[in-house]
Amino acid sequence: MPTTEKPYHHGNLRQALVDSGAELARASGPEGVVLREVARRTGVSHNAAYRHFADRDELLGEIAAVAADHLERAMRTRLDEVDETDPARRAAARLRATGRGYIEFAVAEPGLFHVAFCPLESGPHSKEDAGAYLLLGSVLDELVEAGAVTPADRVGADAACWAAVHGLSVLMIDGPLRDLTQEERSGVMEKLLTTVERGLTRR
């Protein structure tokens, strides 16, 4: 007699598949996200998984959104630690905090970090929809409001700051800086953040 597939009894299957995929991504990056393995770990057949996701790319897109959310939260955690009250110094400290949170997340969670920016067949990620990018923009706006950065220097600063911290993150997790000690890594990170801040706030 033909067997019938058992229904999923543990809540939202779509979310469970995303959660399982995120754990695979955490361990192995985007290459580790295989729909059949995600289904197996969730305890369902791959046919059940295909009822919720047309293909691996669609699942990977949802996992990328989860990873991006984790990245934004890491940046916000660092922002919450800023206790400076002077408007200009506070805005500068918040800029450094966003960069620090970004780089620290990349080093601590390289698998999720790679997934957050992995290319998708369905199309490129939209930076306008990325919470981390919007958060950076709001902090840069604070610098302008505080008089620490001119409106002219604000133009294009989002991409420049993003490129700086993203580039260092990649060098630390995949490139020649991956073997730095924690102390050395911290020193290079702070040097970069100081350089970015001084470049923006120069008179």
mmCIF file of C-alpha atoms in Angstrom:
data_model
loop_
_atom_site.group_PDB
_atom_site.id
_atom_site.type_symbol
_atom_site.label_atom_id
_atom_site.label_comp_id
_atom_site.label_asym_id
_atom_site.label_seq_id
_atom_site.Cartn_x
_atom_site.Cartn_y
_atom_site.Cartn_z
ATOM 1 C CA MET A 1 0.000 0.000 0.000
ATOM 2 C CA PRO A 2 1.274 3.523 -0.690
ATOM 3 C CA THR A 3 2.464 5.439 2.311
ATOM 4 C CA THR A 4 1.045 8.814 3.192
ATOM 5 C CA GLU A 5 3.086 11.667 4.499
ATOM 6 C CA LYS A 6 2.546 12.521 8.124
ATOM 7 C CA PRO A 7 1.347 16.075 8.728
ATOM 8 C CA TYR A 8 3.624 18.468 10.542
ATOM 9 C CA HIS A 9 2.361 18.893 14.106
ATOM 10 C CA HIS A 10 4.791 21.357 15.632
ATOM 11 C CA GLY A 11 3.519 24.744 14.560
ATOM 12 C CA ASN A 12 4.450 26.809 11.525
ATOM 13 C CA LEU A 13 6.328 24.511 9.133
ATOM 14 C CA ARG A 14 7.522 27.358 6.929
ATOM 15 C CA GLN A 15 9.146 29.086 9.895
ATOM 16 C CA ALA A 16 10.570 25.783 11.148
ATOM 17 C CA LEU A 17 12.221 25.243 7.762
ATOM 18 C CA VAL A 18 13.693 28.747 7.866
ATOM 19 C CA ASP A 19 14.999 28.130 11.395
ATOM 20 C CA SER A 20 16.630 24.845 10.360
ATOM 21 C CA GLY A 21 18.112 26.510 7.302
ATOM 22 C CA ALA A 22 19.492 29.331 9.416
ATOM 23 C CA GLU A 23 21.279 26.823 11.648
ATOM 24 C CA LEU A 24 22.832 25.189 8.597
ATOM 25 C CA ALA A 25 23.847 28.616 7.321
ATOM 26 C CA ARG A 26 25.368 29.485 10.669
ATOM 27 C CA ALA A 27 27.579 26.410 10.489
ATOM 28 C CA SER A 28 28.413 26.315 6.781
ATOM 29 C CA GLY A 29 27.346 29.564 5.104
ATOM 30 C CA PRO A 30 25.058 29.638 2.063
ATOM 31 C CA GLU A 31 26.663 26.510 0.584
ATOM 32 C CA GLY A 32 25.359 24.510 3.535
ATOM 33 C CA VAL A 33 21.728 25.366 2.866
ATOM 34 C CA VAL A 34 20.352 22.405 0.905
ATOM 35 C CA LEU A 35 16.568 22.100 0.810
ATOM 36 C CA ARG A 36 16.564 18.324 1.249
ATOM 37 C CA GLU A 37 18.821 18.564 4.317
ATOM 38 C CA VAL A 38 16.745 21.405 5.747
ATOM 39 C CA ALA A 39 13.635 19.232 5.394
ATOM 40 C CA ARG A 40 15.377 16.250 7.008
ATOM 41 C CA ARG A 41 16.465 18.319 9.993
ATOM 42 C CA THR A 42 12.971 19.701 10.376
ATOM 43 C CA GLY A 43 11.544 16.183 10.351
ATOM 44 C CA VAL A 44 9.543 16.333 7.124
ATOM 45 C CA SER A 45 9.962 15.074 3.574
ATOM 46 C CA HIS A 46 11.521 17.273 0.935
ATOM 47 C CA ASN A 47 8.141 17.250 -0.819
ATOM 48 C CA ALA A 48 6.645 18.977 2.226
ATOM 49 C CA ALA A 49 9.381 21.600 2.059
ATOM 50 C CA TYR A 50 8.625 22.276 -1.598
ATOM 51 C CA ARG A 51 5.052 23.127 -0.680
ATOM 52 C CA HIS A 52 6.394 26.164 1.167
ATOM 53 C CA PHE A 53 9.407 27.090 -0.960
ATOM 54 C CA ALA A 54 9.549 26.820 -4.741
ATOM 55 C CA ASP A 55 13.284 26.200 -4.635
ATOM 56 C CA ARG A 56 16.444 26.608 -2.590
ATOM 57 C CA ASP A 57 16.825 30.198 -3.731
ATOM 58 C CA GLU A 58 13.506 31.193 -2.205
ATOM 59 C CA LEU A 59 14.428 29.571 1.108
ATOM 60 C CA LEU A 60 17.863 31.176 1.019
ATOM 61 C CA GLY A 61 16.242 34.566 0.529
ATOM 62 C CA GLU A 62 14.251 34.140 3.736
ATOM 63 C CA ILE A 63 17.325 32.981 5.627
ATOM 64 C CA ALA A 64 19.227 35.999 4.293
ATOM 65 C CA ALA A 65 16.513 38.229 5.761
ATOM 66 C CA VAL A 66 16.929 36.505 9.128
ATOM 67 C CA ALA A 67 20.699 36.980 8.966
ATOM 68 C CA ALA A 68 20.284 40.655 8.072
ATOM 69 C CA ASP A 69 17.994 41.086 11.061
ATOM 70 C CA HIS A 70 20.623 39.553 13.348
ATOM 71 C CA LEU A 71 23.206 41.939 11.901
ATOM 72 C CA GLU A 72 20.993 44.954 12.540
ATOM 73 C CA ARG A 73 20.336 43.829 16.098
ATOM 74 C CA ALA A 74 24.066 43.477 16.740
ATOM 75 C CA MET A 75 24.548 47.057 15.582
ATOM 76 C CA ARG A 76 21.653 48.307 17.732
ATOM 77 C CA THR A 77 23.099 46.539 20.767
ATOM 78 C CA ARG A 78 26.304 48.523 20.341
ATOM 79 C CA LEU A 79 24.326 51.729 19.811
ATOM 80 C CA ASP A 80 22.509 51.194 23.102
ATOM 81 C CA GLU A 81 25.850 51.264 24.897
ATOM 82 C CA VAL A 82 26.622 54.854 23.847
ATOM 83 C CA ASP A 83 26.103 57.165 26.833
ATOM 84 C CA GLU A 84 27.750 60.348 25.519
ATOM 85 C CA THR A 85 25.452 63.386 25.890
ATOM 86 C CA ASP A 86 27.200 66.073 23.829
ATOM 87 C CA PRO A 87 25.365 65.978 20.469
ATOM 88 C CA ALA A 88 28.425 65.990 18.196
ATOM 89 C CA ARG A 89 30.454 63.547 20.287
ATOM 90 C CA ARG A 90 27.401 61.361 20.758
ATOM 91 C CA ALA A 91 26.754 61.176 17.011
ATOM 92 C CA ALA A 92 30.411 60.318 16.360
ATOM 93 C CA ALA A 93 30.343 57.636 19.044
ATOM 94 C CA ARG A 94 27.182 56.186 17.528
ATOM 95 C CA LEU A 95 28.819 56.029 14.115
ATOM 96 C CA ARG A 96 31.696 54.064 15.584
ATOM 97 C CA ALA A 97 29.246 51.838 17.446
ATOM 98 C CA THR A 98 27.399 50.868 14.264
ATOM 99 C CA GLY A 99 30.668 49.909 12.592
ATOM 100 C CA ARG A 100 31.846 48.026 15.637
ATOM 101 C CA GLY A 101 28.624 46.036 15.822
ATOM 102 C CA TYR A 102 28.827 45.243 12.105
ATOM 103 C CA ILE A 103 32.387 43.928 12.190
ATOM 104 C CA GLU A 104 31.932 42.028 15.439
ATOM 105 C CA PHE A 105 28.876 40.261 14.053
ATOM 106 C CA ALA A 106 30.754 39.242 10.909
ATOM 107 C CA VAL A 107 33.606 37.764 12.935
ATOM 108 C CA ALA A 108 31.311 36.014 15.419
ATOM 109 C CA GLU A 109 28.826 34.709 12.825
ATOM 110 C CA PRO A 110 30.649 34.343 9.485
ATOM 111 C CA GLY A 111 28.126 31.825 8.154
ATOM 112 C CA LEU A 112 25.134 34.099 8.715
ATOM 113 C CA PHE A 113 27.130 37.111 7.549
ATOM 114 C CA HIS A 114 27.858 35.434 4.222
ATOM 115 C CA VAL A 115 24.211 34.441 3.820
ATOM 116 C CA ALA A 116 23.069 38.009 4.472
ATOM 117 C CA PHE A 117 24.938 39.115 1.343
ATOM 118 C CA CYS A 118 24.919 35.999 -0.828
ATOM 119 C CA PRO A 119 23.844 36.440 -4.471
ATOM 120 C CA LEU A 120 20.345 35.174 -5.207
ATOM 121 C CA GLU A 121 19.077 33.971 -8.555
ATOM 122 C CA SER A 122 15.823 35.792 -7.878
ATOM 123 C CA GLY A 123 17.687 39.087 -7.904
ATOM 124 C CA PRO A 124 20.141 41.188 -5.887
ATOM 125 C CA HIS A 125 19.503 42.292 -2.355
ATOM 126 C CA SER A 126 18.035 45.773 -2.067
ATOM 127 C CA LYS A 127 20.108 47.974 0.200
ATOM 128 C CA GLU A 128 17.106 50.221 0.687
ATOM 129 C CA ASP A 129 15.327 47.314 2.404
ATOM 130 C CA ALA A 130 18.293 46.431 4.615
ATOM 131 C CA GLY A 131 17.771 47.538 8.190
ATOM 132 C CA ALA A 132 21.508 47.772 8.822
ATOM 133 C CA TYR A 133 21.954 50.140 5.880
ATOM 134 C CA LEU A 134 19.044 52.319 6.969
ATOM 135 C CA LEU A 135 20.410 52.362 10.516
ATOM 136 C CA LEU A 136 23.769 53.579 9.246
ATOM 137 C CA GLY A 137 21.997 56.304 7.280
ATOM 138 C CA SER A 138 20.123 57.536 10.337
ATOM 139 C CA VAL A 139 23.356 57.755 12.340
ATOM 140 C CA LEU A 140 25.007 59.742 9.550
ATOM 141 C CA ASP A 141 22.013 62.082 9.560
ATOM 142 C CA GLU A 142 22.579 62.604 13.292
ATOM 143 C CA LEU A 143 26.126 63.765 12.528
ATOM 144 C CA VAL A 144 24.760 66.370 10.118
ATOM 145 C CA GLU A 145 22.124 67.512 12.612
ATOM 146 C CA ALA A 146 24.818 67.884 15.276
ATOM 147 C CA GLY A 147 26.961 69.982 12.925
ATOM 148 C CA ALA A 148 29.766 67.417 12.878
ATOM 149 C CA VAL A 149 29.389 66.604 9.168
ATOM 150 C CA THR A 150 28.460 69.035 6.400
ATOM 151 C CA PRO A 151 25.530 68.238 4.124
ATOM 152 C CA ALA A 152 27.981 68.080 1.231
ATOM 153 C CA ASP A 153 30.130 65.481 2.995
ATOM 154 C CA ARG A 154 27.018 63.508 3.892
ATOM 155 C CA VAL A 155 26.395 62.727 0.218
ATOM 156 C CA GLY A 156 27.625 59.212 -0.549
ATOM 157 C CA ALA A 157 28.801 58.638 3.006
ATOM 158 C CA ASP A 158 26.476 55.665 3.441
ATOM 159 C CA ALA A 159 28.194 53.633 0.748
ATOM 160 C CA ALA A 160 31.682 54.749 1.793
ATOM 161 C CA CYS A 161 31.199 53.786 5.444
ATOM 162 C CA TRP A 162 29.511 50.526 4.496
ATOM 163 C CA ALA A 163 32.334 49.611 2.120
ATOM 164 C CA ALA A 164 34.919 50.284 4.829
ATOM 165 C CA VAL A 165 33.407 48.077 7.528
ATOM 166 C CA HIS A 166 32.285 45.382 5.086
ATOM 167 C CA GLY A 167 35.701 45.214 3.480
ATOM 168 C CA LEU A 168 37.450 44.839 6.823
ATOM 169 C CA SER A 169 34.907 42.206 7.869
ATOM 170 C CA VAL A 170 35.648 40.115 4.774
ATOM 171 C CA LEU A 171 39.395 40.462 5.282
ATOM 172 C CA MET A 172 39.002 39.241 8.853
ATOM 173 C CA ILE A 173 36.855 36.206 8.121
ATOM 174 C CA ASP A 174 38.119 35.129 4.680
ATOM 175 C CA GLY A 175 41.248 37.090 3.905
ATOM 176 C CA PRO A 176 44.778 37.693 5.146
ATOM 177 C CA LEU A 177 43.568 39.186 8.448
ATOM 178 C CA ARG A 178 41.722 36.024 9.518
ATOM 179 C CA ASP A 179 44.617 34.831 11.689
ATOM 180 C CA LEU A 180 44.856 37.981 13.788
ATOM 181 C CA THR A 181 44.558 37.568 17.528
ATOM 182 C CA GLN A 182 41.518 39.063 19.192
ATOM 183 C CA GLU A 183 43.654 41.939 20.482
ATOM 184 C CA GLU A 184 45.113 42.604 17.029
ATOM 185 C CA ARG A 185 41.670 42.395 15.444
ATOM 186 C CA SER A 186 40.305 44.909 17.913
ATOM 187 C CA GLY A 187 43.185 47.288 17.234
ATOM 188 C CA VAL A 188 42.707 47.176 13.457
ATOM 189 C CA MET A 189 38.958 47.645 13.824
ATOM 190 C CA GLU A 190 39.316 50.699 16.058
ATOM 191 C CA LYS A 191 41.909 52.180 13.699
ATOM 192 C CA LEU A 192 39.490 51.825 10.792
ATOM 193 C CA LEU A 193 36.623 53.363 12.749
ATOM 194 C CA THR A 194 38.817 56.283 13.789
ATOM 195 C CA THR A 195 39.901 56.837 10.191
ATOM 196 C CA VAL A 196 36.299 56.826 8.959
ATOM 197 C CA GLU A 197 35.161 59.211 11.689
ATOM 198 C CA ARG A 198 38.014 61.651 11.121
ATOM 199 C CA GLY A 199 37.498 61.554 7.376
ATOM 200 C CA LEU A 200 33.848 62.533 7.748
ATOM 201 C CA THR A 201 34.165 65.094 10.506
ATOM 202 C CA ARG A 202 37.239 66.958 9.257
ATOM 203 C CA ARG A 203 36.936 70.696 8.753
#
